[in-house]
Amino acid sequence: MRAIIETMYSRNRGLGGFDETLPSSALLAFVARKLAWRANALRRGYVNAYIAPGVSLQGKRFLSVGEAVSIGQGVQIMAVSHEGIHLGDRVTLDTGAILRASGGVRRLGAGITIGRRAAVGARNFIHGGGGVTIEEDVLLGPGVQIFSENHNFENPELPVIEQGEQPGPVLIGRGSWLGAGAIVVAGVTIGEGVVVAAGSVVTADVAPHTVVAGSPARVVRNIETSEARG
């Protein structure tokens, strides 16, 4: 039975199987929870997803959900925007994550696209006002925040709330990892295979295959690729 469950899980997630020391009781509890999430997703009209209780979905016609997407408890998705929110196959949204495609109804945002098998961590906040693209196999640690627009503030005669916003699209490259509490501000492109240290604030573009840390984030070392080793 365990082998069958493990094979099904590996095929479904596109990753390896379970830890060999995982007790059978914990494995069965995991399966029961996933089955309950699958039933909940079916009730909400998503035939190939896993949706926990307590998930808030606003603007469902602006939301595209791929195969085997898993949406954890307390997740909030506000999808109304020009391009909507697109969750690729096998994307996971952990507990309490917030995806907000627009800042409000006064001006619709661009939207959010999350690529295949990307993992959005617990309590992440992703604002798609200026457009956010997260490519495949990206890993976002707990508490990551991504912003894609800034408030205008140059007019001293007006409150900032009345001055509107300036969009700045954000791209997170394939296979990157953003550590816990990292912040990405509007207009930033993070290249493929980048590691952002926990708590860093990324204010400028990051070259592929580098490790950055600090506030503002600076390159601390390169990650040598097989081509570079040549």
PDB file of C-alpha atoms in Angstrom:
ATOM      1  CA  MET A   1       0.000   0.000   0.000  1.00  0.00           C
ATOM      2  CA  ARG A   2       2.775   2.417   0.934  1.00  0.00           C
ATOM      3  CA  ALA A   3       4.549   1.822  -2.384  1.00  0.00           C
ATOM      4  CA  ILE A   4       1.355   2.519  -4.330  1.00  0.00           C
ATOM      5  CA  ILE A   5       0.722   5.772  -2.434  1.00  0.00           C
ATOM      6  CA  GLU A   6       4.331   6.839  -2.909  1.00  0.00           C
ATOM      7  CA  THR A   7       4.214   6.162  -6.653  1.00  0.00           C
ATOM      8  CA  MET A   8       0.996   8.142  -7.013  1.00  0.00           C
ATOM      9  CA  TYR A   9       2.442  11.031  -5.015  1.00  0.00           C
ATOM     10  CA  SER A  10       5.646  11.137  -7.070  1.00  0.00           C
ATOM     11  CA  ARG A  11       3.734  11.159 -10.334  1.00  0.00           C
ATOM     12  CA  ASN A  12       1.347  13.814  -9.060  1.00  0.00           C
ATOM     13  CA  ARG A  13       3.989  16.195  -7.672  1.00  0.00           C
ATOM     14  CA  GLY A  14       6.800  15.476 -10.089  1.00  0.00           C
ATOM     15  CA  LEU A  15       9.207  15.090  -7.165  1.00  0.00           C
ATOM     16  CA  GLY A  16      10.646  12.266  -5.082  1.00  0.00           C
ATOM     17  CA  GLY A  17       8.719  10.098  -2.650  1.00  0.00           C
ATOM     18  CA  PHE A  18       8.273  10.112   1.117  1.00  0.00           C
ATOM     19  CA  ASP A  19      10.905   9.961   3.829  1.00  0.00           C
ATOM     20  CA  GLU A  20      11.628   6.310   4.652  1.00  0.00           C
ATOM     21  CA  THR A  21      11.145   7.014   8.371  1.00  0.00           C
ATOM     22  CA  LEU A  22       7.674   8.561   7.930  1.00  0.00           C
ATOM     23  CA  PRO A  23       5.285   6.535  10.145  1.00  0.00           C
ATOM     24  CA  SER A  24       2.382   4.825   8.426  1.00  0.00           C
ATOM     25  CA  SER A  25      -0.064   6.722  10.651  1.00  0.00           C
ATOM     26  CA  ALA A  26       1.325  10.060   9.460  1.00  0.00           C
ATOM     27  CA  LEU A  27       1.248   8.891   5.844  1.00  0.00           C
ATOM     28  CA  LEU A  28      -2.409   7.855   6.117  1.00  0.00           C
ATOM     29  CA  ALA A  29      -3.288  11.172   7.781  1.00  0.00           C
ATOM     30  CA  PHE A  30      -1.581  12.995   4.900  1.00  0.00           C
ATOM     31  CA  VAL A  31      -3.546  10.985   2.326  1.00  0.00           C
ATOM     32  CA  ALA A  32      -6.833  11.609   4.162  1.00  0.00           C
ATOM     33  CA  ARG A  33      -6.141  15.341   4.260  1.00  0.00           C
ATOM     34  CA  LYS A  34      -5.331  15.448   0.552  1.00  0.00           C
ATOM     35  CA  LEU A  35      -8.489  13.522  -0.310  1.00  0.00           C
ATOM     36  CA  ALA A  36     -10.543  16.000   1.711  1.00  0.00           C
ATOM     37  CA  TRP A  37      -8.844  18.884  -0.093  1.00  0.00           C
ATOM     38  CA  ARG A  38      -9.559  17.217  -3.446  1.00  0.00           C
ATOM     39  CA  ALA A  39     -13.233  16.875  -2.560  1.00  0.00           C
ATOM     40  CA  ASN A  40     -13.346  20.519  -1.512  1.00  0.00           C
ATOM     41  CA  ALA A  41     -11.749  21.561  -4.811  1.00  0.00           C
ATOM     42  CA  LEU A  42     -14.361  19.576  -6.744  1.00  0.00           C
ATOM     43  CA  ARG A  43     -17.152  21.316  -4.851  1.00  0.00           C
ATOM     44  CA  ARG A  44     -15.622  24.654  -5.861  1.00  0.00           C
ATOM     45  CA  GLY A  45     -15.371  23.682  -9.526  1.00  0.00           C
ATOM     46  CA  TYR A  46     -11.668  22.759  -9.774  1.00  0.00           C
ATOM     47  CA  VAL A  47     -11.484  19.142 -10.859  1.00  0.00           C
ATOM     48  CA  ASN A  48      -7.704  18.626 -10.732  1.00  0.00           C
ATOM     49  CA  ALA A  49      -6.673  20.713  -7.712  1.00  0.00           C
ATOM     50  CA  TYR A  50      -6.372  20.345  -3.935  1.00  0.00           C
ATOM     51  CA  ILE A  51      -7.970  23.186  -1.979  1.00  0.00           C
ATOM     52  CA  ALA A  52      -7.970  23.309   1.823  1.00  0.00           C
ATOM     53  CA  PRO A  53     -10.893  24.613   3.872  1.00  0.00           C
ATOM     54  CA  GLY A  54     -10.882  28.334   4.562  1.00  0.00           C
ATOM     55  CA  VAL A  55      -9.398  29.401   1.215  1.00  0.00           C
ATOM     56  CA  SER A  56     -10.726  32.713  -0.148  1.00  0.00           C
ATOM     57  CA  LEU A  57     -11.068  32.928  -3.949  1.00  0.00           C
ATOM     58  CA  GLN A  58     -12.222  36.271  -5.355  1.00  0.00           C
ATOM     59  CA  GLY A  59     -12.732  36.797  -9.075  1.00  0.00           C
ATOM     60  CA  LYS A  60     -12.791  33.137 -10.065  1.00  0.00           C
ATOM     61  CA  ARG A  61     -13.267  33.906 -13.760  1.00  0.00           C
ATOM     62  CA  PHE A  62      -9.881  35.670 -13.652  1.00  0.00           C
ATOM     63  CA  LEU A  63      -8.207  32.633 -12.052  1.00  0.00           C
ATOM     64  CA  SER A  64      -6.568  29.819 -14.027  1.00  0.00           C
ATOM     65  CA  VAL A  65      -5.551  26.697 -12.083  1.00  0.00           C
ATOM     66  CA  GLY A  66      -3.346  23.979 -13.581  1.00  0.00           C
ATOM     67  CA  GLU A  67      -3.091  20.267 -12.832  1.00  0.00           C
ATOM     68  CA  ALA A  68      -2.420  19.101  -9.261  1.00  0.00           C
ATOM     69  CA  VAL A  69      -2.225  22.615  -7.795  1.00  0.00           C
ATOM     70  CA  SER A  70      -2.314  22.574  -3.975  1.00  0.00           C
ATOM     71  CA  ILE A  71      -3.765  25.557  -2.079  1.00  0.00           C
ATOM     72  CA  GLY A  72      -3.276  25.521   1.687  1.00  0.00           C
ATOM     73  CA  GLN A  73      -5.407  26.729   4.560  1.00  0.00           C
ATOM     74  CA  GLY A  74      -6.075  30.433   4.879  1.00  0.00           C
ATOM     75  CA  VAL A  75      -4.781  31.313   1.404  1.00  0.00           C
ATOM     76  CA  GLN A  76      -6.340  34.439  -0.103  1.00  0.00           C
ATOM     77  CA  ILE A  77      -6.461  34.899  -3.882  1.00  0.00           C
ATOM     78  CA  MET A  78      -7.828  38.140  -5.331  1.00  0.00           C
ATOM     79  CA  ALA A  79      -7.600  37.556  -9.082  1.00  0.00           C
ATOM     80  CA  VAL A  80      -9.544  40.459 -10.651  1.00  0.00           C
ATOM     81  CA  SER A  81      -7.059  42.195 -12.973  1.00  0.00           C
ATOM     82  CA  HIS A  82      -6.247  42.735 -16.630  1.00  0.00           C
ATOM     83  CA  GLU A  83      -4.438  39.419 -17.075  1.00  0.00           C
ATOM     84  CA  GLY A  84      -5.711  37.504 -14.054  1.00  0.00           C
ATOM     85  CA  ILE A  85      -3.812  35.004 -11.937  1.00  0.00           C
ATOM     86  CA  HIS A  86      -2.390  31.867 -13.555  1.00  0.00           C
ATOM     87  CA  LEU A  87      -1.182  28.945 -11.440  1.00  0.00           C
ATOM     88  CA  GLY A  88       0.830  26.415 -13.437  1.00  0.00           C
ATOM     89  CA  ASP A  89       0.769  22.653 -12.973  1.00  0.00           C
ATOM     90  CA  ARG A  90       1.852  21.390  -9.542  1.00  0.00           C
ATOM     91  CA  VAL A  91       2.137  24.844  -7.981  1.00  0.00           C
ATOM     92  CA  THR A  92       1.801  24.870  -4.193  1.00  0.00           C
ATOM     93  CA  LEU A  93       0.519  27.784  -2.112  1.00  0.00           C
ATOM     94  CA  ASP A  94       1.312  27.279   1.555  1.00  0.00           C
ATOM     95  CA  THR A  95      -0.720  28.349   4.583  1.00  0.00           C
ATOM     96  CA  GLY A  96      -1.795  31.980   4.704  1.00  0.00           C
ATOM     97  CA  ALA A  97      -0.265  33.086   1.398  1.00  0.00           C
ATOM     98  CA  ILE A  98      -1.889  36.155  -0.203  1.00  0.00           C
ATOM     99  CA  LEU A  99      -1.980  36.706  -3.974  1.00  0.00           C
ATOM    100  CA  ARG A 100      -3.432  40.112  -4.861  1.00  0.00           C
ATOM    101  CA  ALA A 101      -3.558  40.861  -8.584  1.00  0.00           C
ATOM    102  CA  SER A 102      -4.795  44.454  -8.156  1.00  0.00           C
ATOM    103  CA  GLY A 103      -4.453  47.082  -5.481  1.00  0.00           C
ATOM    104  CA  GLY A 104      -8.156  47.909  -5.721  1.00  0.00           C
ATOM    105  CA  VAL A 105     -10.992  48.616  -8.115  1.00  0.00           C
ATOM    106  CA  ARG A 106      -9.939  52.214  -8.934  1.00  0.00           C
ATOM    107  CA  ARG A 107      -7.182  50.873 -11.186  1.00  0.00           C
ATOM    108  CA  LEU A 108      -6.926  47.218 -12.101  1.00  0.00           C
ATOM    109  CA  GLY A 109      -3.499  45.609 -11.883  1.00  0.00           C
ATOM    110  CA  ALA A 110      -1.657  43.567 -14.488  1.00  0.00           C
ATOM    111  CA  GLY A 111      -1.823  40.169 -12.753  1.00  0.00           C
ATOM    112  CA  ILE A 112       0.307  37.272 -11.515  1.00  0.00           C
ATOM    113  CA  THR A 113       1.698  34.215 -13.313  1.00  0.00           C
ATOM    114  CA  ILE A 114       3.298  31.368 -11.358  1.00  0.00           C
ATOM    115  CA  GLY A 115       5.079  28.673 -13.329  1.00  0.00           C
ATOM    116  CA  ARG A 116       5.040  24.913 -13.067  1.00  0.00           C
ATOM    117  CA  ARG A 117       6.053  23.340  -9.735  1.00  0.00           C
ATOM    118  CA  ALA A 118       6.826  26.654  -8.077  1.00  0.00           C
ATOM    119  CA  ALA A 119       6.313  26.685  -4.307  1.00  0.00           C
ATOM    120  CA  VAL A 120       4.902  29.777  -2.594  1.00  0.00           C
ATOM    121  CA  GLY A 121       5.715  29.715   1.108  1.00  0.00           C
ATOM    122  CA  ALA A 122       3.570  30.305   4.167  1.00  0.00           C
ATOM    123  CA  ARG A 123       2.411  33.912   4.668  1.00  0.00           C
ATOM    124  CA  ASN A 124       3.870  35.121   1.369  1.00  0.00           C
ATOM    125  CA  PHE A 125       2.426  38.359  -0.023  1.00  0.00           C
ATOM    126  CA  ILE A 126       2.522  38.818  -3.804  1.00  0.00           C
ATOM    127  CA  HIS A 127       1.126  42.036  -5.299  1.00  0.00           C
ATOM    128  CA  GLY A 128       0.526  41.909  -9.033  1.00  0.00           C
ATOM    129  CA  GLY A 129      -0.441  45.525  -9.656  1.00  0.00           C
ATOM    130  CA  GLY A 130       2.445  46.035 -12.075  1.00  0.00           C
ATOM    131  CA  GLY A 131       2.689  42.383 -13.086  1.00  0.00           C
ATOM    132  CA  VAL A 132       4.548  39.520 -11.390  1.00  0.00           C
ATOM    133  CA  THR A 133       5.965  36.506 -13.217  1.00  0.00           C
ATOM    134  CA  ILE A 134       7.397  33.647 -11.162  1.00  0.00           C
ATOM    135  CA  GLU A 135       8.935  31.035 -13.411  1.00  0.00           C
ATOM    136  CA  GLU A 136       8.959  27.271 -12.956  1.00  0.00           C
ATOM    137  CA  ASP A 137      10.611  25.535  -9.990  1.00  0.00           C
ATOM    138  CA  VAL A 138      10.979  28.735  -7.963  1.00  0.00           C
ATOM    139  CA  LEU A 139      11.023  28.262  -4.190  1.00  0.00           C
ATOM    140  CA  LEU A 140       9.768  31.085  -1.952  1.00  0.00           C
ATOM    141  CA  GLY A 141      10.446  30.714   1.774  1.00  0.00           C
ATOM    142  CA  PRO A 142       8.012  31.773   4.506  1.00  0.00           C
ATOM    143  CA  GLY A 143       7.128  35.442   4.717  1.00  0.00           C
ATOM    144  CA  VAL A 144       8.468  36.488   1.301  1.00  0.00           C
ATOM    145  CA  GLN A 145       6.959  39.723  -0.051  1.00  0.00           C
ATOM    146  CA  ILE A 146       6.892  40.755  -3.723  1.00  0.00           C
ATOM    147  CA  PHE A 147       5.677  44.196  -4.828  1.00  0.00           C
ATOM    148  CA  SER A 148       5.212  45.336  -8.444  1.00  0.00           C
ATOM    149  CA  GLU A 149       4.137  48.950  -8.082  1.00  0.00           C
ATOM    150  CA  ASN A 150       5.035  52.018  -6.025  1.00  0.00           C
ATOM    151  CA  HIS A 151       3.006  54.985  -4.861  1.00  0.00           C
ATOM    152  CA  ASN A 152       3.768  58.333  -6.469  1.00  0.00           C
ATOM    153  CA  PHE A 153       4.747  60.919  -3.856  1.00  0.00           C
ATOM    154  CA  GLU A 154       6.368  63.889  -5.649  1.00  0.00           C
ATOM    155  CA  ASN A 155       3.466  66.326  -5.256  1.00  0.00           C
ATOM    156  CA  PRO A 156       3.690  67.898  -1.780  1.00  0.00           C
ATOM    157  CA  GLU A 157       0.225  69.402  -2.173  1.00  0.00           C
ATOM    158  CA  LEU A 158      -1.510  66.023  -2.357  1.00  0.00           C
ATOM    159  CA  PRO A 159      -1.674  63.095   0.049  1.00  0.00           C
ATOM    160  CA  VAL A 160       0.190  60.079  -1.315  1.00  0.00           C
ATOM    161  CA  ILE A 161      -3.068  58.154  -1.426  1.00  0.00           C
ATOM    162  CA  GLU A 162      -4.338  60.565  -4.127  1.00  0.00           C
ATOM    163  CA  GLN A 163      -1.228  60.549  -6.339  1.00  0.00           C
ATOM    164  CA  GLY A 164      -1.689  57.180  -7.974  1.00  0.00           C
ATOM    165  CA  GLU A 165       0.759  54.352  -8.540  1.00  0.00           C
ATOM    166  CA  GLN A 166       3.708  53.601 -10.796  1.00  0.00           C
ATOM    167  CA  PRO A 167       3.818  49.987 -12.051  1.00  0.00           C
ATOM    168  CA  GLY A 168       7.094  48.083 -12.100  1.00  0.00           C
ATOM    169  CA  PRO A 169       6.896  44.479 -13.368  1.00  0.00           C
ATOM    170  CA  VAL A 170       8.784  41.807 -11.418  1.00  0.00           C
ATOM    171  CA  LEU A 171      10.300  38.599 -12.803  1.00  0.00           C
ATOM    172  CA  ILE A 172      11.680  35.759 -10.677  1.00  0.00           C
ATOM    173  CA  GLY A 173      13.785  33.443 -12.850  1.00  0.00           C
ATOM    174  CA  ARG A 174      13.484  29.676 -13.114  1.00  0.00           C
ATOM    175  CA  GLY A 175      14.846  27.602 -10.249  1.00  0.00           C
ATOM    176  CA  SER A 176      15.555  30.526  -7.918  1.00  0.00           C
ATOM    177  CA  TRP A 177      15.195  30.388  -4.136  1.00  0.00           C
ATOM    178  CA  LEU A 178      14.141  33.351  -2.011  1.00  0.00           C
ATOM    179  CA  GLY A 179      14.832  32.796   1.674  1.00  0.00           C
ATOM    180  CA  ALA A 180      12.447  33.527   4.534  1.00  0.00           C
ATOM    181  CA  GLY A 181      11.375  37.136   4.845  1.00  0.00           C
ATOM    182  CA  ALA A 182      13.025  38.325   1.628  1.00  0.00           C
ATOM    183  CA  ILE A 183      11.466  41.392  -0.025  1.00  0.00           C
ATOM    184  CA  VAL A 184      11.458  42.144  -3.761  1.00  0.00           C
ATOM    185  CA  VAL A 185      10.478  45.670  -4.802  1.00  0.00           C
ATOM    186  CA  ALA A 186       8.874  46.899  -8.010  1.00  0.00           C
ATOM    187  CA  GLY A 187      10.771  46.772 -11.291  1.00  0.00           C
ATOM    188  CA  VAL A 188      13.236  44.028 -10.327  1.00  0.00           C
ATOM    189  CA  THR A 189      14.283  41.090 -12.497  1.00  0.00           C
ATOM    190  CA  ILE A 190      15.901  38.146 -10.708  1.00  0.00           C
ATOM    191  CA  GLY A 191      17.753  35.825 -13.036  1.00  0.00           C
ATOM    192  CA  GLU A 192      17.669  32.052 -13.282  1.00  0.00           C
ATOM    193  CA  GLY A 193      19.086  30.003 -10.420  1.00  0.00           C
ATOM    194  CA  VAL A 194      19.511  32.894  -7.974  1.00  0.00           C
ATOM    195  CA  VAL A 195      19.630  32.471  -4.184  1.00  0.00           C
ATOM    196  CA  VAL A 196      18.371  35.403  -2.109  1.00  0.00           C
ATOM    197  CA  ALA A 197      19.397  35.175   1.551  1.00  0.00           C
ATOM    198  CA  ALA A 198      16.750  35.336   4.262  1.00  0.00           C
ATOM    199  CA  GLY A 199      15.671  38.864   5.177  1.00  0.00           C
ATOM    200  CA  SER A 200      17.268  40.491   2.142  1.00  0.00           C
ATOM    201  CA  VAL A 201      15.683  43.441   0.322  1.00  0.00           C
ATOM    202  CA  VAL A 202      16.154  43.183  -3.456  1.00  0.00           C
ATOM    203  CA  THR A 203      16.056  46.667  -5.009  1.00  0.00           C
ATOM    204  CA  ALA A 204      17.929  46.058  -8.293  1.00  0.00           C
ATOM    205  CA  ASP A 205      18.216  43.370 -10.971  1.00  0.00           C
ATOM    206  CA  VAL A 206      20.125  40.215 -10.018  1.00  0.00           C
ATOM    207  CA  ALA A 207      22.286  38.312 -12.510  1.00  0.00           C
ATOM    208  CA  PRO A 208      21.643  34.580 -13.016  1.00  0.00           C
ATOM    209  CA  HIS A 209      23.362  32.017 -10.763  1.00  0.00           C
ATOM    210  CA  THR A 210      24.386  34.394  -8.018  1.00  0.00           C
ATOM    211  CA  VAL A 211      23.844  34.551  -4.254  1.00  0.00           C
ATOM    212  CA  VAL A 212      22.728  37.913  -2.884  1.00  0.00           C
ATOM    213  CA  ALA A 213      22.264  39.087   0.686  1.00  0.00           C
ATOM    214  CA  GLY A 214      21.598  42.226   2.681  1.00  0.00           C
ATOM    215  CA  SER A 215      19.520  45.383   2.486  1.00  0.00           C
ATOM    216  CA  PRO A 216      19.894  46.383  -0.239  1.00  0.00           C
ATOM    217  CA  ALA A 217      20.878  42.961  -1.537  1.00  0.00           C
ATOM    218  CA  ARG A 218      24.413  42.652  -2.948  1.00  0.00           C
ATOM    219  CA  VAL A 219      26.157  39.768  -4.679  1.00  0.00           C
ATOM    220  CA  VAL A 220      28.168  37.705  -2.198  1.00  0.00           C
ATOM    221  CA  ARG A 221      29.229  34.956  -4.571  1.00  0.00           C
ATOM    222  CA  ASN A 222      28.542  33.255  -7.876  1.00  0.00           C
ATOM    223  CA  ILE A 223      27.136  29.764  -8.336  1.00  0.00           C
ATOM    224  CA  GLU A 224      29.343  27.980 -10.837  1.00  0.00           C
ATOM    225  CA  THR A 225      27.404  26.205 -13.571  1.00  0.00           C
ATOM    226  CA  SER A 226      28.543  23.149 -15.521  1.00  0.00           C
ATOM    227  CA  GLU A 227      29.133  25.379 -18.559  1.00  0.00           C
ATOM    228  CA  ALA A 228      31.415  27.641 -16.521  1.00  0.00           C
ATOM    229  CA  ARG A 229      33.345  24.621 -15.229  1.00  0.00           C
ATOM    230  CA  GLY A 230      33.530  23.548 -18.869  1.00  0.00           C
TER     231      GLY A 230
END
